[in-house]
Amino acid sequence: MSFLDAVERTSLSQFMQNTNWTIPVIQSVHIMALALVFTSAAVVDMRLLGVTDRDQPLQRMTARFLPSVGWGVLTLLMTGLLLMVAEPKRALLNPYFQIKMAAVVAVCILTWMLAKAVHRHPDRWTRPDMRGRAKLIGGASLALWALIVVAGRWIAYGP
Amino acid sequence: MTVPAIFETLQASVVGITITESTWMFPTIETIHVFALAVVLGSIAIVDLRLLGWASKGRPASALIHSMLPWTWAAFGLAVASGSLLFTSRAADYIALPAFNAKFVFMALAGLNMVVFHLVTQRNMAKWDTGKPATGARVAGALSLLFWGAIIVCGRQVGFSL
């Protein structure tokens, strides 16, 4: 607990707590990055599920949208870290935050593995015998991102 | 600021009171609103970046717009529906907030920008569909990103104010 108290007393944390605009501005950037990440990931997931953009090769979709996911996640981590420094107890002791972070780790590993797999075997994923596995990956990714958004919003209502 | 009676009435309606008195309804509707705005902003940004000539350059602008627009509109409908419910719960308080009013000014500007793009700029899209976007398209893309960014900032400020 003393570590969180120490974080709360840092000048950066104090500055964010004592100005009424810093937290909403950082949250706004966090939401914009979230929109970029969620939509970019969803576009790839929908392609894997075979719902949209079936005329587009999967590799083209991942090449276009997965870098956006990567840069967006980096922005989310940086803005998220600032929000944690501002209000460490609001986040770290919150069960919704813990669920969210577990899902973030899982989806990052899944996405990284997908990027590598598509890079190595670009045409494999659209083969009929791979359709089931592609749908499973797309569905799992979409479900994890949805969980992240839900848990993220509910941090504000945590115990 | 005096608030018109209609917003007091709205807030005191069955819908308004049900949402206010429930512990889970407001956060749940808010979560739906976040999903909706994420897809609205994300899908619009994907098109805007194409109009600016910064991304998706290998795909014709018309094809990308055709692929994204149904999602944008579906999510926008969901954002309006969920947003209206959130508004109803504390209508008189929200309407008095400068950030809330500013959000709708930016939304009107974003709408106007879209109408001008569809009616004027998109007419000669065949000329730049696969190549370098026309100046009008670049301006539309930049303005759209600017207005939607402002909508997010205002919207977050609204959530922070009450």
Coordinates of C-alpha atoms in Angstrom, one line a residue:
Chain A
M1 CA 0.0 0.0 0.0
S2 CA 2.9 2.4 0.8
F3 CA 4.1 2.2 -2.8
L4 CA 0.8 3.5 -4.1
D5 CA 0.9 6.2 -1.5
A6 CA 4.4 7.2 -2.7
V7 CA 3.1 7.3 -6.3
E8 CA 0.2 9.5 -5.2
R9 CA 2.7 11.9 -3.7
T10 CA 5.0 12.3 -6.7
S11 CA 4.9 15.8 -8.3
L12 CA 3.5 14.3 -11.6
S13 CA 0.6 12.7 -9.7
Q14 CA 0.0 15.8 -7.7
F15 CA 0.0 18.0 -10.9
M16 CA -2.6 15.7 -12.5
Q17 CA -4.8 15.6 -9.4
N18 CA -4.7 19.4 -8.9
T19 CA -5.5 20.5 -12.4
N20 CA -9.1 19.8 -13.6
W21 CA -8.2 19.4 -17.3
T22 CA -5.3 16.9 -17.4
I23 CA -7.3 13.8 -16.5
P24 CA -10.2 14.3 -19.0
V25 CA -7.7 15.3 -21.7
I26 CA -5.6 12.2 -21.2
Q27 CA -8.8 10.1 -21.1
S28 CA -9.9 11.7 -24.4
V29 CA -6.6 10.6 -26.0
H30 CA -7.1 7.2 -24.4
I31 CA -10.6 6.9 -26.0
M32 CA -9.4 8.0 -29.4
A33 CA -6.6 5.4 -29.3
L34 CA -9.1 2.8 -28.2
A35 CA -11.4 3.7 -31.1
L36 CA -8.5 3.2 -33.5
V37 CA -7.4 -0.1 -31.9
F38 CA -10.9 -1.6 -31.5
T39 CA -12.0 -0.8 -35.0
S40 CA -8.7 -1.9 -36.6
A41 CA -8.7 -5.1 -34.7
A42 CA -12.4 -5.7 -35.5
V43 CA -11.9 -5.2 -39.2
V44 CA -9.3 -8.0 -39.2
D45 CA -11.4 -10.1 -36.9
M46 CA -14.5 -9.7 -39.2
R47 CA -12.3 -10.8 -42.1
L48 CA -11.2 -13.9 -40.2
L49 CA -14.8 -14.6 -39.3
G50 CA -15.6 -14.3 -43.0
V51 CA -18.2 -11.5 -42.4
T52 CA -16.7 -8.6 -44.3
D53 CA -14.1 -7.8 -47.0
R54 CA -14.0 -11.3 -48.3
D55 CA -12.6 -9.9 -51.6
Q56 CA -9.5 -8.8 -49.7
P57 CA -6.5 -11.1 -49.1
L58 CA -6.0 -11.6 -45.3
Q59 CA -2.4 -10.6 -45.5
R60 CA -3.4 -7.2 -47.0
M61 CA -5.8 -6.7 -44.1
T62 CA -3.3 -7.5 -41.5
A63 CA -0.5 -5.4 -43.2
R64 CA -2.9 -2.4 -43.2
F65 CA -4.5 -2.7 -39.8
L66 CA -2.3 -4.6 -37.4
P67 CA 0.4 -1.8 -37.3
S68 CA -2.5 0.6 -36.2
V69 CA -3.3 -1.9 -33.5
G70 CA 0.3 -1.9 -32.3
W71 CA 0.7 1.9 -32.3
G72 CA -2.7 2.4 -30.8
V73 CA -1.9 -0.1 -28.0
L74 CA 1.3 1.8 -27.3
T75 CA -0.7 5.0 -27.0
L76 CA -3.2 3.3 -24.7
L77 CA -0.4 2.0 -22.5
M78 CA 1.3 5.4 -22.2
T79 CA -2.0 7.3 -21.5
G80 CA -3.1 4.5 -19.2
L81 CA 0.1 4.7 -17.3
L82 CA -0.4 8.4 -16.8
L83 CA -3.9 7.8 -15.5
M84 CA -2.5 5.2 -13.1
V85 CA 0.0 7.6 -11.8
A86 CA -2.7 10.2 -11.3
E87 CA -5.0 7.8 -9.4
P88 CA -3.1 4.6 -8.5
K89 CA -5.6 3.3 -6.1
R90 CA -8.5 3.8 -8.4
A91 CA -6.9 1.5 -10.9
L92 CA -4.6 -1.1 -9.4
L93 CA -6.8 -2.2 -6.5
N94 CA -9.9 -2.4 -8.8
P95 CA -11.0 -5.9 -9.9
Y96 CA -12.3 -4.6 -13.3
F97 CA -8.8 -3.1 -14.0
Q98 CA -7.2 -6.5 -13.1
I99 CA -9.6 -8.3 -15.5
K100 CA -8.9 -5.7 -18.2
M101 CA -5.1 -6.1 -17.9
A102 CA -5.3 -9.9 -18.1
A103 CA -7.4 -9.6 -21.3
V104 CA -4.9 -7.0 -22.7
V105 CA -2.0 -9.5 -22.2
A106 CA -4.0 -12.3 -23.8
V107 CA -5.1 -10.3 -26.8
C108 CA -1.6 -8.9 -27.4
I109 CA -0.2 -12.4 -27.5
L110 CA -3.0 -13.7 -29.7
T111 CA -2.5 -10.7 -32.2
W112 CA 1.3 -11.1 -32.2
M113 CA 0.9 -14.8 -33.0
L114 CA -1.6 -14.1 -35.7
A115 CA 0.7 -11.5 -37.3
K116 CA 3.6 -13.9 -37.4
A117 CA 1.4 -16.8 -38.7
V118 CA -0.1 -14.7 -41.5
H119 CA 3.4 -13.4 -42.4
R120 CA 4.8 -16.9 -42.6
H121 CA 2.0 -18.5 -44.5
P122 CA -0.1 -15.7 -46.2
D123 CA -2.4 -18.0 -48.2
R124 CA -3.0 -20.7 -45.6
W125 CA -5.7 -18.8 -43.7
T126 CA -8.2 -18.6 -46.5
R127 CA -8.0 -22.3 -47.3
P128 CA -11.3 -24.1 -46.7
D129 CA -9.8 -26.5 -44.1
M130 CA -8.5 -23.5 -42.1
R131 CA -11.8 -21.7 -42.0
G132 CA -12.7 -23.1 -38.6
R133 CA -9.5 -22.1 -37.0
A134 CA -9.6 -18.6 -38.6
K135 CA -13.1 -18.1 -37.2
L136 CA -11.9 -19.3 -33.7
I137 CA -9.0 -16.7 -33.7
G138 CA -11.2 -13.9 -35.0
G139 CA -14.0 -14.7 -32.5
A140 CA -11.5 -14.9 -29.6
S141 CA -9.8 -11.6 -30.5
L142 CA -13.2 -9.8 -30.8
A143 CA -14.4 -11.2 -27.5
L144 CA -11.2 -10.2 -25.7
W145 CA -11.4 -6.6 -27.1
A146 CA -15.0 -6.4 -26.1
L147 CA -14.1 -7.6 -22.6
I148 CA -11.4 -4.9 -22.4
V149 CA -13.8 -2.1 -23.4
V150 CA -16.5 -3.3 -20.9
A151 CA -14.0 -3.8 -18.0
G152 CA -12.4 -0.5 -18.8
R153 CA -15.6 1.4 -18.6
W154 CA -16.6 -0.3 -15.3
I155 CA -13.3 0.7 -13.6
A156 CA -15.2 3.9 -12.8
Y157 CA -17.8 1.9 -11.0
G158 CA -15.5 -0.6 -9.2
P159 CA -15.6 -1.2 -5.4
Chain B
M1 CA -28.7 29.5 -16.9
T2 CA -32.4 28.8 -16.8
V3 CA -33.2 25.4 -18.2
P4 CA -36.3 25.0 -20.4
A5 CA -39.1 23.1 -18.6
I6 CA -39.0 20.3 -21.2
F7 CA -35.7 19.0 -20.0
E8 CA -36.9 19.0 -16.4
T9 CA -39.9 17.0 -17.6
L10 CA -37.7 14.6 -19.5
Q11 CA -35.5 14.0 -16.5
A12 CA -38.6 13.4 -14.3
S13 CA -40.1 10.9 -16.9
V14 CA -40.4 7.2 -16.2
V15 CA -37.3 6.5 -18.4
G16 CA -35.2 9.2 -16.7
I17 CA -36.1 8.1 -13.2
T18 CA -35.7 4.4 -14.0
I19 CA -32.1 4.9 -15.3
T20 CA -31.2 7.3 -12.4
E21 CA -32.4 4.9 -9.7
S22 CA -30.8 1.8 -11.1
T23 CA -27.3 1.0 -10.1
W24 CA -26.4 -0.9 -13.3
M25 CA -28.4 0.8 -16.1
F26 CA -26.3 4.0 -16.5
P27 CA -22.9 2.2 -16.6
T28 CA -24.3 -0.5 -19.0
I29 CA -25.8 2.1 -21.4
E30 CA -22.5 4.1 -21.1
T31 CA -20.6 0.9 -22.1
I32 CA -22.8 0.5 -25.2
H33 CA -22.1 4.2 -26.0
V34 CA -18.4 3.6 -25.8
F35 CA -18.6 0.6 -28.2
A36 CA -20.7 2.7 -30.6
L37 CA -18.4 5.7 -30.5
A38 CA -15.3 3.6 -30.9
V39 CA -16.7 2.1 -34.2
V40 CA -18.0 5.5 -35.4
L41 CA -14.7 7.2 -34.8
G42 CA -12.5 4.3 -35.9
S43 CA -14.4 3.6 -39.2
I44 CA -14.5 7.3 -40.0
A45 CA -10.8 7.7 -39.2
I46 CA -10.0 4.8 -41.5
V47 CA -11.8 6.6 -44.4
D48 CA -10.3 10.0 -43.4
L49 CA -6.8 8.6 -43.5
R50 CA -7.5 7.3 -47.0
L51 CA -8.9 10.6 -48.1
L52 CA -5.7 12.3 -46.8
G53 CA -3.6 9.8 -48.8
W54 CA -1.9 8.5 -45.7
A55 CA -3.2 4.9 -45.4
S56 CA -5.0 2.2 -47.3
K57 CA -3.5 3.6 -50.5
G58 CA -3.6 0.2 -52.2
R59 CA -7.4 0.2 -52.1
P60 CA -9.7 2.5 -54.1
A61 CA -11.3 5.1 -51.9
S62 CA -14.8 4.2 -53.2
A63 CA -14.3 0.5 -52.2
L64 CA -13.1 1.5 -48.7
I65 CA -16.0 3.9 -48.2
H66 CA -18.4 1.2 -49.4
S67 CA -16.9 -1.3 -46.9
M68 CA -16.9 1.1 -43.9
L69 CA -20.0 3.2 -44.3
P70 CA -22.6 0.6 -43.2
W71 CA -20.6 0.1 -39.9
T72 CA -20.3 3.8 -39.4
W73 CA -24.1 4.3 -39.7
A74 CA -25.1 1.3 -37.6
A75 CA -22.7 2.4 -34.8
F76 CA -23.9 6.0 -35.1
G77 CA -27.5 4.9 -34.7
L78 CA -26.5 2.9 -31.6
A79 CA -24.6 6.0 -30.3
V80 CA -27.6 8.2 -30.8
A81 CA -29.9 5.7 -29.1
S82 CA -27.7 5.1 -26.1
G83 CA -26.7 8.8 -25.9
S84 CA -30.4 9.8 -25.8
L85 CA -31.0 7.4 -22.8
L86 CA -28.0 8.8 -20.9
F87 CA -29.2 12.3 -21.7
T88 CA -32.7 11.6 -20.5
S89 CA -31.5 10.5 -17.0
R90 CA -30.2 14.0 -16.3
A91 CA -31.4 16.1 -19.2
A92 CA -31.6 19.4 -17.3
D93 CA -28.1 19.1 -16.0
Y94 CA -26.5 18.1 -19.3
I95 CA -28.2 20.8 -21.3
A96 CA -26.7 23.4 -19.0
L97 CA -23.1 22.2 -19.7
P98 CA -21.0 24.2 -22.2
A99 CA -19.1 21.1 -23.2
F100 CA -22.4 19.3 -24.0
N101 CA -23.5 22.1 -26.3
A102 CA -20.1 22.4 -27.9
K103 CA -20.2 18.6 -28.7
F104 CA -23.4 19.2 -30.8
V105 CA -21.9 22.2 -32.6
F106 CA -18.9 20.0 -33.6
M107 CA -21.3 17.2 -34.6
A108 CA -23.2 19.6 -36.8
L109 CA -19.9 20.7 -38.4
A110 CA -18.9 17.1 -39.0
G111 CA -22.3 16.5 -40.6
L112 CA -21.9 19.5 -42.8
N113 CA -18.4 18.4 -43.8
M114 CA -19.8 15.0 -44.8
V115 CA -22.7 16.5 -46.8
V116 CA -20.3 18.7 -48.7
F117 CA -18.0 15.7 -49.4
H118 CA -20.8 13.5 -50.7
L119 CA -22.5 16.2 -52.8
V120 CA -19.4 18.0 -54.2
T121 CA -16.1 16.3 -53.7
Q122 CA -17.3 12.7 -54.3
R123 CA -18.8 13.6 -57.7
N124 CA -15.4 13.6 -59.4
M125 CA -14.0 10.7 -57.3
A126 CA -13.4 8.5 -60.4
K127 CA -10.5 10.8 -61.2
W128 CA -8.6 10.2 -57.9
D129 CA -10.2 7.0 -56.7
T130 CA -7.1 4.9 -57.0
G131 CA -4.4 7.6 -57.0
K132 CA -3.5 10.7 -55.1
P133 CA -6.6 12.2 -53.5
A134 CA -7.9 15.5 -54.7
T135 CA -7.4 18.6 -52.5
G136 CA -11.1 18.7 -51.6
A137 CA -10.9 15.1 -50.4
R138 CA -7.8 15.9 -48.3
V139 CA -9.5 18.9 -46.7
A140 CA -12.6 16.8 -46.0
G141 CA -10.5 14.1 -44.3
A142 CA -8.6 16.6 -42.2
L143 CA -11.7 18.5 -41.1
S144 CA -13.5 15.2 -40.3
L145 CA -10.6 14.0 -38.0
L146 CA -10.5 17.5 -36.3
F147 CA -14.3 17.6 -35.7
W148 CA -14.6 14.0 -34.5
G149 CA -11.6 14.5 -32.2
A150 CA -13.3 17.6 -30.7
I151 CA -16.5 15.6 -30.2
I152 CA -14.6 13.0 -28.2
V153 CA -12.9 15.7 -26.0
C154 CA -16.2 17.4 -25.4
G155 CA -18.0 14.1 -24.7
R156 CA -15.4 13.1 -22.2
Q157 CA -15.6 16.5 -20.5
V158 CA -19.4 16.0 -20.2
G159 CA -18.9 12.7 -18.4
F160 CA -16.4 14.3 -16.1
S161 CA -18.6 17.3 -15.3
L162 CA -21.5 15.7 -13.5

